[in-house]
Each structure stands twice: as structure tokens, then as C-alpha cells.
Amino acid sequence: MENKKLAPSRWLKLIPVIFFTYSLAYLDRANYSFGSASGMADDLKITPSASSLLGALFFLGYFFFQIPGATYAAKRSAKKLVFFCLILWGSCAAATGLVNDIRVLYVIRFTLGVVESAVMPAMLVFLSNWFTKSERSRANTFLILGNPVTVLWMSVVSGYLVHGLGWRHMFIVEGLPSVIWAFFWWRLVKDKPSEAKWLSDTEKKDLEQALLEEQKGMKEVKNYREAFKNPKVIMLSIQYFFWSIGVYGFVMWLPSIIKESSGMGIVNAGWLSAVPYLAAIIGMLSASYYADRTMNRKGAVWVCLLIGAIAFYGSYLIGTSNFWLSYSLLVIAGGAMYAPYGPFFAIIPEILPKNVSGGAMALINSLGALGSFVGSYIVGYLNGSTGSPDASFIFMALALVVSVVMTIVVKTPKGSVPDEKMAA
């Protein structure tokens, strides 16, 4: 069935809503780096080691509830789950600006991670209900694109908010929109094509038939336990663990690294922190187009991650001798690490049937959350204890190399290259 005939209105009706929703989630997890770099530590008497733990604690909470979230989204409703998560994570994020006791901040950061843990697997399940195999890299990319796009503008806006209003107001101003958006989300999305009034009966039937056709010939997997024992799922989980070490070591501490290395103020550091995410946007769109066009998901992933590892190592070699060259390599590293997210998450529904693919994606994302915890904590610790980002650059480069090796080793489907009509 030609994708041109499969309800093109889906892209305009759903993708902007998905994109904006995940953007808000990412805003409320990543702005901690700006609070940490701009007076929060002094006001709350946060030591460097405590700051590393606080930056990482979100991901510990994020680790625990991925699989329950995916299970609820697959068997009941992704729409309902995301609605309640929006309200709760926005409230937690805004409450960060009211904290006067570091012990309360520990609780809020962990709780924020717990609430947001269900969002990514729920969104991936949602997209698998609406988009076919040859569209999935692009659909996933538009979801995850909310990540670098958000950090791109957040890095600038947060710098100005902190400079003009202080770190407390930054958290409040950036947390409340999630609560408001929850009600727009509720009105704008439906869990399945059969529930959408804006699709014709023919469009509903054709789309559902195309999604059913994809499941034919796929080996039956009875339950999550069987899926989780699949060697491919285990290897992809380990791969994503090490990949996430690099990504979130970078995301959580980039503003601090730039501020300390350059001697610039928080506003200028914010502008410079935004540039790698512009590279990430270009890289993600390019990698997803290539992966859907050629169906070479694995190649799109490992090549990008290898480029990121080389860039981190180059930045280490340059050190403080040339800030701008070192910074340029960080831009490349950031863009390369983000680029293959869409192709990566398109692999899972191609190796497992629909009844367990959501849970498998949640398991992989859980291991990624654990890697994010390790990366954000150790990078913060290394930066604080050595007074330089050099050791953390080596650490992130090595993590990406392990991820590259795991990607190359795992055996994934070699799907056929779509013809011109299918690629449309």
C-alpha cells in the first residue's frame, strides 16, 4: 500500500502536538543545568558532589517506571497517561523555584524523574499506533526533535531569565506551561486512528490495514518476559546505556563547562550552549531521512556515535589551549550524539511484534535512564574534583565507543529499500 494514500493529515494533526509535548518534558528536566550554574548552589549551600547527585537524581527516578508506563499506554491509553504526567511534571518543575532546603530538592528531582519516566515509552507506543514502518524513523525523530530544539531556545531564554529574574523565577516560569498544555493535549489527540473524527472511514481502514500487514510474518513473542530475554533487546539496552552516558553528561553540564572554560557570563554561556543543539536538529533530520530511505537503521546509528566519540577525544587533546576549536568539536559531538535517535527507536518494532515492542522500548529506555544517571553524576563529579572537563571528555568518548561496538555487533533486520512511492 502506498504511503501517499495513508492519511497525510496525520503529520499536521499529530506531529506538532507530539513535538511540543515532549519539548515541555525536556525543558523541565534540562533547565537544572542553568540553575546550577547561576547561584542556586550558593543559595542552597549545595556542594559540588551534592550538585552532581542532584543533576543525576532525576534519571534514577526516570529508571523505575518506564515499563509500567509502556504497559499502561499499550493496554489502556497513552493519551490519558501523558495528560496526568504533564500536570505532575509541570508542578514539580515549578516547585523547584520555591525550594529552600536541599533535602526537599532531592525529593523533587527524584519525583520529577518518576513522573516523566512514563512519557517517552508512552509516546513511542502512541506513534506506533499511527505511523507505519517506512515512516517510523521520521515520526520518532519529530518526537525526539523536541529535545534539541528545546535546549536550543532554553539555553538562550534560561540565561536571560536567570540574569533578569533569578534562578527561582526561571523554574517557575518554565514549569507552569506544562500544566496548561495538558488540557490542550487532551483535546487534540486520540489514541488510535479509529477514534479520530478528522479521518474519513476509508483513511481509517487503509491505515489500520497497513499497520496490521506489518505484523504478518513476524515471529510470535508471547509476553514481556520472553521479549526481555531476546539477545537483541539485551544488546540494544546495553548500547543505549553507554550512549546515554555521553548524551546526558553533555546536556547536564555543558553550560557549566563553557562558563568555566571561557570565563563568560551565564547569558553568553547560554548562547554558546545552544549551538550544539542546532547541529543536532540538522543531524536528526538528515539521519532519519537516510534511515527511512535506505532502511539502514544500524549504519545511521553507529556512524554518528563514532563521530561523537572522535569529537570528544579531539576536544580533550586540545584542552584549554584553544577554547574556540575545543568548543567547535563539542558542537560536533552534541550534534552527532543526537542525530540517530529516530532510526534507533525504529529498530525495535521491526524485531518484535506489537504486543511486546512497547515494553521492549521501555526496557531499553530504562537502561538509557540508568546511563543518564551515571553520565550526569560522573561528569559532574569529574568536573568538580579535577577543576577541568578533560577527564569527563575522555569518559564520554569511551562510553560512545562502547556504544558503537554494541551497535555494530547486534543483528538487526536488513529491511528492503522503499521505492519512490513508499519513501514519499
C-alpha positions as a Markdown table, in Angstrom:
| # | Residue | x | y | z |
|---|---|---|---|---|
| 1 | Met | 0.0 | 0.0 | 0.0 |
| 2 | Glu | 1.4 | 3.4 | -1.0 |
| 3 | Asn | 2.1 | 5.7 | 1.9 |
| 4 | Lys | 0.9 | 8.6 | -0.2 |
| 5 | Lys | -2.6 | 7.3 | 0.4 |
| 6 | Leu | -2.3 | 6.8 | 4.1 |
| 7 | Ala | -3.9 | 9.8 | 5.6 |
| 8 | Pro | -1.3 | 12.6 | 5.1 |
| 9 | Ser | -3.2 | 14.8 | 7.5 |
| 10 | Arg | -1.7 | 12.7 | 10.4 |
| 11 | Trp | 1.6 | 14.6 | 10.0 |
| 12 | Leu | 0.0 | 18.0 | 10.5 |
| 13 | Lys | -2.6 | 16.9 | 13.1 |
| 14 | Leu | -0.4 | 14.9 | 15.4 |
| 15 | Ile | 3.3 | 15.7 | 14.9 |
| 16 | Pro | 3.2 | 19.3 | 16.1 |
| 17 | Val | 1.3 | 18.2 | 19.3 |
| 18 | Ile | 3.7 | 15.4 | 19.9 |
| 19 | Phe | 6.7 | 17.6 | 19.3 |
| 20 | Phe | 5.5 | 20.4 | 21.7 |
| 21 | Thr | 4.5 | 18.0 | 24.4 |
| 22 | Tyr | 7.9 | 16.3 | 24.5 |
| 23 | Ser | 9.6 | 19.7 | 24.3 |
| 24 | Leu | 8.0 | 20.7 | 27.6 |
| 25 | Ala | 9.1 | 17.5 | 29.2 |
| 26 | Tyr | 12.7 | 18.1 | 28.1 |
| 27 | Leu | 12.6 | 21.8 | 29.2 |
| 28 | Asp | 11.7 | 20.8 | 32.8 |
| 29 | Arg | 14.4 | 18.2 | 33.1 |
| 30 | Ala | 17.3 | 20.1 | 31.4 |
| 31 | Asn | 17.0 | 23.6 | 32.9 |
| 32 | Tyr | 18.5 | 22.4 | 36.2 |
| 33 | Ser | 21.9 | 22.9 | 34.5 |
| 34 | Phe | 21.2 | 26.6 | 34.3 |
| 35 | Gly | 20.0 | 26.9 | 37.9 |
| 36 | Ser | 23.2 | 25.0 | 39.0 |
| 37 | Ala | 25.5 | 27.4 | 37.0 |
| 38 | Ser | 23.8 | 30.6 | 38.3 |
| 39 | Gly | 23.5 | 30.9 | 42.0 |
| 40 | Met | 21.3 | 28.0 | 43.1 |
| 41 | Ala | 24.3 | 26.2 | 44.6 |
| 42 | Asp | 25.3 | 29.2 | 46.7 |
| 43 | Asp | 21.7 | 30.0 | 47.9 |
| 44 | Leu | 21.0 | 26.4 | 48.9 |
| 45 | Lys | 24.6 | 25.6 | 50.1 |
| 46 | Ile | 25.0 | 22.8 | 47.5 |
| 47 | Thr | 28.5 | 21.3 | 47.4 |
| 48 | Pro | 30.0 | 20.1 | 44.1 |
| 49 | Ser | 29.3 | 16.4 | 44.9 |
| 50 | Ala | 25.7 | 17.2 | 46.0 |
| 51 | Ser | 25.2 | 19.2 | 42.8 |
| 52 | Ser | 26.3 | 16.1 | 40.8 |
| 53 | Leu | 23.9 | 13.9 | 42.7 |
| 54 | Leu | 21.0 | 16.4 | 42.2 |
| 55 | Gly | 21.7 | 16.6 | 38.5 |
| 56 | Ala | 21.7 | 12.8 | 38.2 |
| 57 | Leu | 18.9 | 12.0 | 40.6 |
| 58 | Phe | 16.2 | 12.8 | 38.0 |
| 59 | Phe | 17.4 | 9.8 | 36.0 |
| 60 | Leu | 17.3 | 7.5 | 38.9 |
| 61 | Gly | 13.6 | 8.2 | 39.2 |
| 62 | Tyr | 13.3 | 8.0 | 35.5 |
| 63 | Phe | 14.7 | 4.5 | 35.5 |
| 64 | Phe | 12.0 | 2.8 | 37.6 |
| 65 | Phe | 8.7 | 3.4 | 35.9 |
| 66 | Gln | 9.4 | 3.0 | 32.2 |
| 67 | Ile | 7.9 | -0.4 | 31.8 |
| 68 | Pro | 4.7 | 0.2 | 33.8 |
| 69 | Gly | 4.3 | 3.3 | 31.7 |
| 70 | Ala | 4.6 | 1.5 | 28.4 |
| 71 | Thr | 2.3 | -1.3 | 29.6 |
| 72 | Tyr | -0.4 | 1.2 | 30.6 |
| 73 | Ala | 0.0 | 3.1 | 27.3 |
| 74 | Ala | -0.2 | -0.1 | 25.2 |
| 75 | Lys | -3.1 | -1.8 | 27.0 |
| 76 | Arg | -5.1 | 1.3 | 28.1 |
| 77 | Ser | -4.3 | 4.8 | 27.0 |
| 78 | Ala | -1.2 | 6.8 | 26.1 |
| 79 | Lys | -3.4 | 9.9 | 25.9 |
| 80 | Lys | -4.6 | 9.6 | 29.5 |
| 81 | Leu | -1.2 | 8.8 | 30.9 |
| 82 | Val | 0.5 | 11.8 | 29.2 |
| 83 | Phe | -2.2 | 14.1 | 30.4 |
| 84 | Phe | -1.7 | 13.4 | 34.1 |
| 85 | Cys | 2.1 | 13.3 | 33.6 |
| 86 | Leu | 2.0 | 16.8 | 32.1 |
| 87 | Ile | 0.2 | 18.2 | 35.2 |
| 88 | Leu | 2.5 | 16.4 | 37.6 |
| 89 | Trp | 5.8 | 17.2 | 36.0 |
| 90 | Gly | 5.0 | 20.9 | 35.4 |
| 91 | Ser | 4.0 | 21.2 | 39.1 |
| 92 | Cys | 7.3 | 19.5 | 40.2 |
| 93 | Ala | 9.4 | 21.7 | 37.9 |
| 94 | Ala | 7.7 | 24.9 | 39.1 |
| 95 | Ala | 8.1 | 23.8 | 42.8 |
| 96 | Thr | 11.9 | 23.7 | 42.3 |
| 97 | Gly | 11.8 | 27.5 | 42.3 |
| 98 | Leu | 10.2 | 27.5 | 45.8 |
| 99 | Val | 12.7 | 25.3 | 47.5 |
| 100 | Asn | 14.7 | 26.5 | 50.5 |
| 101 | Asp | 16.0 | 23.1 | 51.7 |
| 102 | Ile | 18.3 | 20.8 | 49.7 |
| 103 | Arg | 16.5 | 17.8 | 51.2 |
| 104 | Val | 13.3 | 18.9 | 49.5 |
| 105 | Leu | 15.2 | 19.4 | 46.3 |
| 106 | Tyr | 16.4 | 15.8 | 46.4 |
| 107 | Val | 12.7 | 14.7 | 46.6 |
| 108 | Ile | 11.5 | 17.0 | 43.8 |
| 109 | Arg | 14.3 | 15.9 | 41.4 |
| 110 | Phe | 13.6 | 12.2 | 42.0 |
| 111 | Thr | 9.8 | 12.7 | 41.7 |
| 112 | Leu | 10.2 | 14.7 | 38.5 |
| 113 | Gly | 12.1 | 11.7 | 37.1 |
| 114 | Val | 9.4 | 9.2 | 38.2 |
| 115 | Val | 6.6 | 11.3 | 36.6 |
| 116 | Glu | 8.5 | 11.8 | 33.3 |
| 117 | Ser | 9.6 | 8.2 | 33.1 |
| 118 | Ala | 6.3 | 7.2 | 31.5 |
| 119 | Val | 6.3 | 9.8 | 28.8 |
| 120 | Met | 8.9 | 8.6 | 26.3 |
| 121 | Pro | 7.6 | 4.9 | 26.1 |
| 122 | Ala | 4.0 | 6.2 | 26.0 |
| 123 | Met | 4.8 | 8.5 | 23.1 |
| 124 | Leu | 6.6 | 5.7 | 21.2 |
| 125 | Val | 3.6 | 3.4 | 21.7 |
| 126 | Phe | 1.4 | 6.2 | 20.5 |
| 127 | Leu | 3.4 | 6.8 | 17.3 |
| 128 | Ser | 3.4 | 3.0 | 16.6 |
| 129 | Asn | -0.4 | 3.2 | 16.6 |
| 130 | Trp | -0.4 | 5.9 | 13.9 |
| 131 | Phe | 2.7 | 5.5 | 11.6 |
| 132 | Thr | 3.9 | 2.6 | 9.5 |
| 133 | Lys | 7.4 | 1.0 | 9.3 |
| 134 | Ser | 8.6 | 3.2 | 6.4 |
| 135 | Glu | 7.5 | 6.4 | 8.3 |
| 136 | Arg | 8.6 | 5.5 | 11.8 |
| 137 | Ser | 12.2 | 6.9 | 11.8 |
| 138 | Arg | 10.8 | 10.3 | 10.8 |
| 139 | Ala | 7.9 | 10.2 | 13.2 |
| 140 | Asn | 10.2 | 9.2 | 16.1 |
| 141 | Thr | 12.6 | 11.9 | 15.0 |
| 142 | Phe | 10.0 | 14.6 | 15.2 |
| 143 | Leu | 9.1 | 13.4 | 18.7 |
| 144 | Ile | 12.7 | 13.4 | 19.9 |
| 145 | Leu | 13.5 | 16.6 | 18.0 |
| 146 | Gly | 11.7 | 18.3 | 20.8 |
| 147 | Asn | 14.8 | 17.5 | 22.9 |
| 148 | Pro | 17.5 | 19.6 | 21.0 |
| 149 | Val | 15.0 | 22.2 | 19.8 |
| 150 | Thr | 14.0 | 22.8 | 23.4 |
| 151 | Val | 17.6 | 23.0 | 24.7 |
| 152 | Leu | 18.4 | 25.3 | 21.7 |
| 153 | Trp | 15.9 | 28.0 | 22.8 |
| 154 | Met | 16.0 | 27.1 | 26.5 |
| 155 | Ser | 19.8 | 27.8 | 26.6 |
| 156 | Val | 19.2 | 31.4 | 25.5 |
| 157 | Val | 15.9 | 32.1 | 27.3 |
| 158 | Ser | 17.0 | 30.5 | 30.6 |
| 159 | Gly | 20.2 | 32.6 | 30.5 |
| 160 | Tyr | 18.1 | 35.8 | 30.3 |
| 161 | Leu | 15.6 | 34.6 | 32.9 |
| 162 | Val | 18.3 | 33.8 | 35.4 |
| 163 | His | 20.1 | 37.1 | 34.6 |
| 164 | Gly | 16.9 | 39.2 | 34.9 |
| 165 | Leu | 14.7 | 37.4 | 37.4 |
| 166 | Gly | 17.0 | 34.8 | 39.2 |
| 167 | Trp | 17.0 | 31.1 | 39.2 |
| 168 | Arg | 13.8 | 30.7 | 41.2 |
| 169 | His | 11.6 | 32.5 | 38.7 |
| 170 | Met | 13.3 | 30.7 | 35.9 |
| 171 | Phe | 12.0 | 27.3 | 37.2 |
| 172 | Ile | 8.5 | 28.7 | 37.9 |
| 173 | Val | 8.1 | 30.4 | 34.5 |
| 174 | Glu | 9.3 | 27.3 | 32.7 |
| 175 | Gly | 7.3 | 24.8 | 34.7 |
| 176 | Leu | 3.8 | 26.2 | 34.6 |
| 177 | Pro | 3.3 | 25.9 | 30.7 |
| 178 | Ser | 3.2 | 22.1 | 31.1 |
| 179 | Val | 0.2 | 22.2 | 33.4 |
| 180 | Ile | -1.6 | 24.5 | 31.0 |
| 181 | Trp | -0.7 | 22.4 | 27.9 |
| 182 | Ala | -2.1 | 19.2 | 29.5 |
| 183 | Phe | -5.6 | 20.4 | 28.7 |
| 184 | Phe | -4.7 | 21.2 | 25.0 |
| 185 | Trp | -3.2 | 17.7 | 24.7 |
| 186 | Trp | -6.4 | 16.1 | 26.0 |
| 187 | Arg | -8.5 | 17.8 | 23.3 |
| 188 | Leu | -6.1 | 17.4 | 20.4 |
| 189 | Val | -5.1 | 13.7 | 20.3 |
| 190 | Lys | -6.8 | 10.3 | 20.1 |
| 191 | Asp | -5.1 | 7.0 | 21.0 |
| 192 | Lys | -5.9 | 5.2 | 17.7 |
| 193 | Pro | -7.0 | 6.1 | 14.1 |
| 194 | Ser | -10.4 | 4.5 | 14.7 |
| 195 | Glu | -11.2 | 7.3 | 17.3 |
| 196 | Ala | -10.2 | 10.2 | 15.1 |
| 197 | Lys | -13.1 | 12.2 | 13.7 |
| 198 | Trp | -10.8 | 14.1 | 11.3 |
| 199 | Leu | -10.1 | 10.9 | 9.3 |
| 200 | Ser | -12.5 | 9.5 | 6.8 |
| 201 | Asp | -13.7 | 5.9 | 7.1 |
| 202 | Thr | -11.6 | 4.9 | 4.1 |
| 203 | Glu | -8.5 | 6.5 | 5.6 |
| 204 | Lys | -9.1 | 4.7 | 8.9 |
| 205 | Lys | -9.5 | 1.4 | 7.2 |
| 206 | Asp | -6.4 | 1.8 | 5.0 |
| 207 | Leu | -4.2 | 2.9 | 7.8 |
| 208 | Glu | -5.2 | 0.1 | 10.2 |
| 209 | Gln | -4.8 | -2.4 | 7.4 |
| 210 | Ala | -1.3 | -1.2 | 6.7 |
| 211 | Leu | -0.4 | -1.5 | 10.4 |
| 212 | Leu | -1.8 | -5.0 | 10.6 |
| 213 | Glu | 0.1 | -6.1 | 7.5 |
| 214 | Glu | 3.4 | -5.2 | 9.2 |
| 215 | Gln | 2.7 | -7.8 | 11.9 |
| 216 | Lys | 2.4 | -10.6 | 9.4 |
| 217 | Gly | 5.3 | -13.0 | 9.2 |
| 218 | Met | 6.8 | -11.6 | 12.5 |
| 219 | Lys | 7.8 | -14.3 | 15.0 |
| 220 | Glu | 5.4 | -14.5 | 17.8 |
| 221 | Val | 6.5 | -13.4 | 21.3 |
| 222 | Lys | 4.1 | -14.3 | 24.0 |
| 223 | Asn | 4.9 | -11.9 | 26.8 |
| 224 | Tyr | 7.4 | -9.2 | 28.0 |
| 225 | Arg | 9.5 | -11.8 | 29.9 |
| 226 | Glu | 10.2 | -13.6 | 26.6 |
| 227 | Ala | 10.9 | -10.3 | 24.8 |
| 228 | Phe | 13.3 | -9.1 | 27.5 |
| 229 | Lys | 15.3 | -12.3 | 27.2 |
| 230 | Asn | 15.8 | -11.7 | 23.5 |
| 231 | Pro | 19.6 | -11.2 | 22.9 |
| 232 | Lys | 18.9 | -8.3 | 20.5 |
| 233 | Val | 16.9 | -6.4 | 23.2 |
| 234 | Ile | 19.6 | -7.1 | 25.8 |
| 235 | Met | 22.4 | -5.8 | 23.5 |
| 236 | Leu | 20.4 | -2.7 | 22.4 |
| 237 | Ser | 19.7 | -2.0 | 26.1 |
| 238 | Ile | 23.4 | -2.1 | 26.9 |
| 239 | Gln | 24.2 | 0.0 | 23.8 |
| 240 | Tyr | 21.7 | 2.7 | 24.9 |
| 241 | Phe | 23.1 | 2.7 | 28.4 |
| 242 | Phe | 26.5 | 3.8 | 27.2 |
| 243 | Trp | 25.1 | 6.1 | 24.6 |
| 244 | Ser | 23.1 | 7.9 | 27.3 |
| 245 | Ile | 26.2 | 8.4 | 29.4 |
| 246 | Gly | 27.6 | 10.6 | 26.7 |
| 247 | Val | 24.4 | 12.4 | 25.9 |
| 248 | Tyr | 23.4 | 13.4 | 29.4 |
| 249 | Gly | 26.9 | 14.0 | 30.7 |
| 250 | Phe | 27.0 | 16.6 | 27.9 |
| 251 | Val | 23.5 | 18.0 | 28.3 |
| 252 | Met | 23.6 | 18.5 | 32.1 |
| 253 | Trp | 27.0 | 20.1 | 32.4 |
| 254 | Leu | 27.6 | 21.9 | 29.1 |
| 255 | Pro | 26.7 | 25.4 | 30.4 |
| 256 | Ser | 29.0 | 24.9 | 33.4 |
| 257 | Ile | 31.8 | 23.6 | 31.2 |
| 258 | Ile | 31.5 | 26.6 | 28.8 |
| 259 | Lys | 31.2 | 29.1 | 31.6 |
| 260 | Glu | 34.3 | 27.8 | 33.4 |
| 261 | Ser | 36.4 | 27.2 | 30.3 |
| 262 | Ser | 35.6 | 30.6 | 28.7 |
| 263 | Gly | 35.2 | 32.9 | 31.7 |
| 264 | Met | 32.0 | 34.2 | 30.1 |
| 265 | Gly | 28.8 | 35.2 | 32.0 |
| 266 | Ile | 25.7 | 33.0 | 32.1 |
| 267 | Val | 24.0 | 34.8 | 29.2 |
| 268 | Asn | 26.9 | 34.3 | 26.8 |
| 269 | Ala | 27.3 | 30.8 | 28.0 |
| 270 | Gly | 23.6 | 30.2 | 27.3 |
| 271 | Trp | 24.0 | 31.4 | 23.7 |
| 272 | Leu | 27.1 | 29.1 | 23.2 |
| 273 | Ser | 25.3 | 26.2 | 24.8 |
| 274 | Ala | 22.5 | 26.5 | 22.2 |
| 275 | Val | 24.7 | 25.9 | 19.1 |
| 276 | Pro | 25.3 | 22.2 | 19.5 |
| 277 | Tyr | 21.5 | 21.7 | 19.5 |
| 278 | Leu | 21.2 | 23.5 | 16.2 |
| 279 | Ala | 23.7 | 20.9 | 14.8 |
| 280 | Ala | 21.6 | 18.2 | 16.5 |
| 281 | Ile | 18.4 | 19.3 | 14.7 |
| 282 | Ile | 20.1 | 19.2 | 11.3 |
| 283 | Gly | 21.7 | 15.8 | 12.1 |
| 284 | Met | 18.5 | 14.2 | 13.3 |
| 285 | Leu | 16.5 | 15.2 | 10.3 |
| 286 | Ser | 19.3 | 14.0 | 7.9 |
| 287 | Ala | 19.8 | 10.7 | 9.7 |
| 288 | Ser | 16.1 | 9.9 | 9.9 |
| 289 | Tyr | 15.6 | 10.7 | 6.2 |
| 290 | Tyr | 18.6 | 8.5 | 5.3 |
| 291 | Ala | 17.4 | 5.6 | 7.5 |
| 292 | Asp | 13.8 | 5.6 | 6.1 |
| 293 | Arg | 15.1 | 6.0 | 2.6 |
| 294 | Thr | 17.6 | 3.1 | 2.8 |
| 295 | Met | 16.2 | 1.1 | 5.8 |
| 296 | Asn | 19.8 | 1.1 | 7.1 |
| 297 | Arg | 19.0 | 1.9 | 10.7 |
| 298 | Lys | 22.1 | 0.4 | 12.2 |
| 299 | Gly | 24.5 | 2.2 | 10.0 |
| 300 | Ala | 22.9 | 5.6 | 10.7 |
| 301 | Val | 23.3 | 4.9 | 14.4 |
| 302 | Trp | 26.9 | 3.7 | 14.8 |
| 303 | Val | 28.5 | 6.2 | 12.3 |
| 304 | Cys | 27.0 | 9.2 | 14.1 |
| 305 | Leu | 28.1 | 7.9 | 17.5 |
| 306 | Leu | 31.6 | 7.3 | 16.3 |
| 307 | Ile | 31.8 | 10.9 | 15.1 |
| 308 | Gly | 30.7 | 12.0 | 18.6 |
| 309 | Ala | 33.4 | 9.9 | 20.3 |
| 310 | Ile | 36.1 | 11.3 | 18.0 |
| 311 | Ala | 35.0 | 14.8 | 18.6 |
| 312 | Phe | 35.1 | 14.4 | 22.4 |
| 313 | Tyr | 38.6 | 12.9 | 22.2 |
| 314 | Gly | 39.7 | 15.8 | 20.0 |
| 315 | Ser | 38.3 | 18.3 | 22.5 |
| 316 | Tyr | 40.3 | 16.5 | 25.2 |
| 317 | Leu | 43.5 | 16.7 | 23.2 |
| 318 | Ile | 43.1 | 20.5 | 22.6 |
| 319 | Gly | 42.2 | 21.2 | 26.2 |
| 320 | Thr | 42.3 | 24.8 | 27.3 |
| 321 | Ser | 44.9 | 25.8 | 24.7 |
| 322 | Asn | 42.3 | 26.9 | 22.1 |
| 323 | Phe | 38.8 | 27.4 | 23.5 |
| 324 | Trp | 37.1 | 28.0 | 20.2 |
| 325 | Leu | 38.5 | 24.9 | 18.5 |
| 326 | Ser | 37.6 | 22.8 | 21.5 |
| 327 | Tyr | 34.1 | 24.3 | 21.6 |
| 328 | Ser | 33.6 | 23.6 | 17.8 |
| 329 | Leu | 34.4 | 19.9 | 18.5 |
| 330 | Leu | 31.8 | 20.0 | 21.3 |
| 331 | Val | 29.3 | 21.3 | 18.8 |
| 332 | Ile | 30.0 | 18.4 | 16.5 |
| 333 | Ala | 29.9 | 15.9 | 19.4 |
| 334 | Gly | 26.5 | 17.2 | 20.5 |
| 335 | Gly | 25.0 | 17.1 | 17.0 |
| 336 | Ala | 26.4 | 13.6 | 16.3 |
| 337 | Met | 25.1 | 12.1 | 19.6 |
| 338 | Tyr | 21.6 | 13.3 | 18.9 |
| 339 | Ala | 21.4 | 12.5 | 15.2 |
| 340 | Pro | 20.5 | 8.8 | 15.3 |
| 341 | Tyr | 17.7 | 8.7 | 17.9 |
| 342 | Gly | 14.9 | 8.3 | 15.3 |
| 343 | Pro | 16.5 | 5.4 | 13.4 |
| 344 | Phe | 17.4 | 3.7 | 16.7 |
| 345 | Phe | 13.9 | 3.6 | 18.1 |
| 346 | Ala | 12.6 | 2.4 | 14.8 |
| 347 | Ile | 14.6 | -0.8 | 15.1 |
| 348 | Ile | 12.6 | -2.3 | 18.0 |
| 349 | Pro | 9.2 | -2.6 | 16.2 |
| 350 | Glu | 11.0 | -4.3 | 13.3 |
| 351 | Ile | 12.4 | -7.1 | 15.5 |
| 352 | Leu | 9.4 | -7.6 | 17.9 |
| 353 | Pro | 5.7 | -7.9 | 17.4 |
| 354 | Lys | 3.4 | -5.1 | 18.5 |
| 355 | Asn | 2.2 | -6.8 | 21.7 |
| 356 | Val | 5.7 | -6.6 | 23.3 |
| 357 | Ser | 7.6 | -3.9 | 21.3 |
| 358 | Gly | 6.4 | -1.1 | 23.6 |
| 359 | Gly | 7.6 | -2.9 | 26.7 |
| 360 | Ala | 11.0 | -3.6 | 25.0 |
| 361 | Met | 11.4 | 0.0 | 24.1 |
| 362 | Ala | 10.6 | 0.9 | 27.7 |
| 363 | Leu | 13.3 | -1.6 | 29.0 |
| 364 | Ile | 15.8 | -0.1 | 26.6 |
| 365 | Asn | 14.9 | 3.4 | 27.7 |
| 366 | Ser | 15.2 | 2.4 | 31.3 |
| 367 | Leu | 18.7 | 1.3 | 30.8 |
| 368 | Gly | 19.3 | 4.6 | 29.0 |
| 369 | Ala | 18.0 | 6.4 | 32.1 |
| 370 | Leu | 20.4 | 4.5 | 34.2 |
| 371 | Gly | 23.2 | 5.5 | 31.8 |
| 372 | Ser | 22.0 | 9.1 | 32.0 |
| 373 | Phe | 22.2 | 8.9 | 35.8 |
| 374 | Val | 25.8 | 7.6 | 35.6 |
| 375 | Gly | 26.8 | 10.1 | 32.9 |
| 376 | Ser | 25.4 | 13.2 | 34.6 |
| 377 | Tyr | 26.7 | 12.2 | 38.0 |
| 378 | Ile | 30.2 | 11.2 | 37.0 |
| 379 | Val | 30.7 | 14.0 | 34.6 |
| 380 | Gly | 29.7 | 16.5 | 37.3 |
| 381 | Tyr | 31.9 | 14.8 | 39.8 |
| 382 | Leu | 34.9 | 14.7 | 37.4 |
| 383 | Asn | 34.5 | 18.4 | 36.5 |
| 384 | Gly | 34.2 | 19.4 | 40.2 |
| 385 | Ser | 37.0 | 17.2 | 41.5 |
| 386 | Thr | 39.6 | 18.0 | 38.8 |
| 387 | Gly | 38.6 | 21.5 | 38.0 |
| 388 | Ser | 38.7 | 20.7 | 34.3 |
| 389 | Pro | 36.4 | 19.0 | 31.8 |
| 390 | Asp | 39.3 | 17.0 | 30.3 |
| 391 | Ala | 38.6 | 13.8 | 32.3 |
| 392 | Ser | 34.9 | 13.9 | 31.5 |
| 393 | Phe | 35.6 | 14.3 | 27.8 |
| 394 | Ile | 37.6 | 11.0 | 27.8 |
| 395 | Phe | 34.9 | 9.4 | 29.9 |
| 396 | Met | 32.1 | 10.3 | 27.4 |
| 397 | Ala | 34.3 | 9.4 | 24.4 |
| 398 | Leu | 34.9 | 5.9 | 25.8 |
| 399 | Ala | 31.2 | 5.4 | 26.6 |
| 400 | Leu | 30.3 | 6.3 | 23.0 |
| 401 | Val | 33.0 | 3.9 | 21.6 |
| 402 | Val | 31.4 | 1.0 | 23.6 |
| 403 | Ser | 28.0 | 2.0 | 22.2 |
| 404 | Val | 29.4 | 1.9 | 18.7 |
| 405 | Val | 30.8 | -1.6 | 19.1 |
| 406 | Met | 27.5 | -2.8 | 20.6 |
| 407 | Thr | 25.6 | -1.3 | 17.6 |
| 408 | Ile | 27.8 | -3.0 | 15.1 |
| 409 | Val | 27.6 | -6.4 | 16.8 |
| 410 | Val | 23.8 | -6.6 | 17.2 |
| 411 | Lys | 22.0 | -8.2 | 14.3 |
| 412 | Thr | 19.1 | -6.2 | 13.0 |
| 413 | Pro | 16.7 | -6.7 | 10.1 |
| 414 | Lys | 18.1 | -5.5 | 6.7 |
| 415 | Gly | 14.7 | -4.2 | 5.5 |
| 416 | Ser | 14.3 | -3.6 | 1.8 |
| 417 | Val | 14.8 | -0.2 | 0.4 |
| 418 | Pro | 11.5 | 1.5 | -0.2 |
| 419 | Asp | 10.6 | 2.6 | -3.7 |
| 420 | Glu | 10.0 | 6.2 | -4.6 |
| 421 | Lys | 6.3 | 5.9 | -3.7 |
| 422 | Met | 6.9 | 4.3 | -0.4 |
| 423 | Ala | 9.5 | 6.8 | 0.5 |
| 424 | Ala | 7.2 | 9.7 | -0.1 |
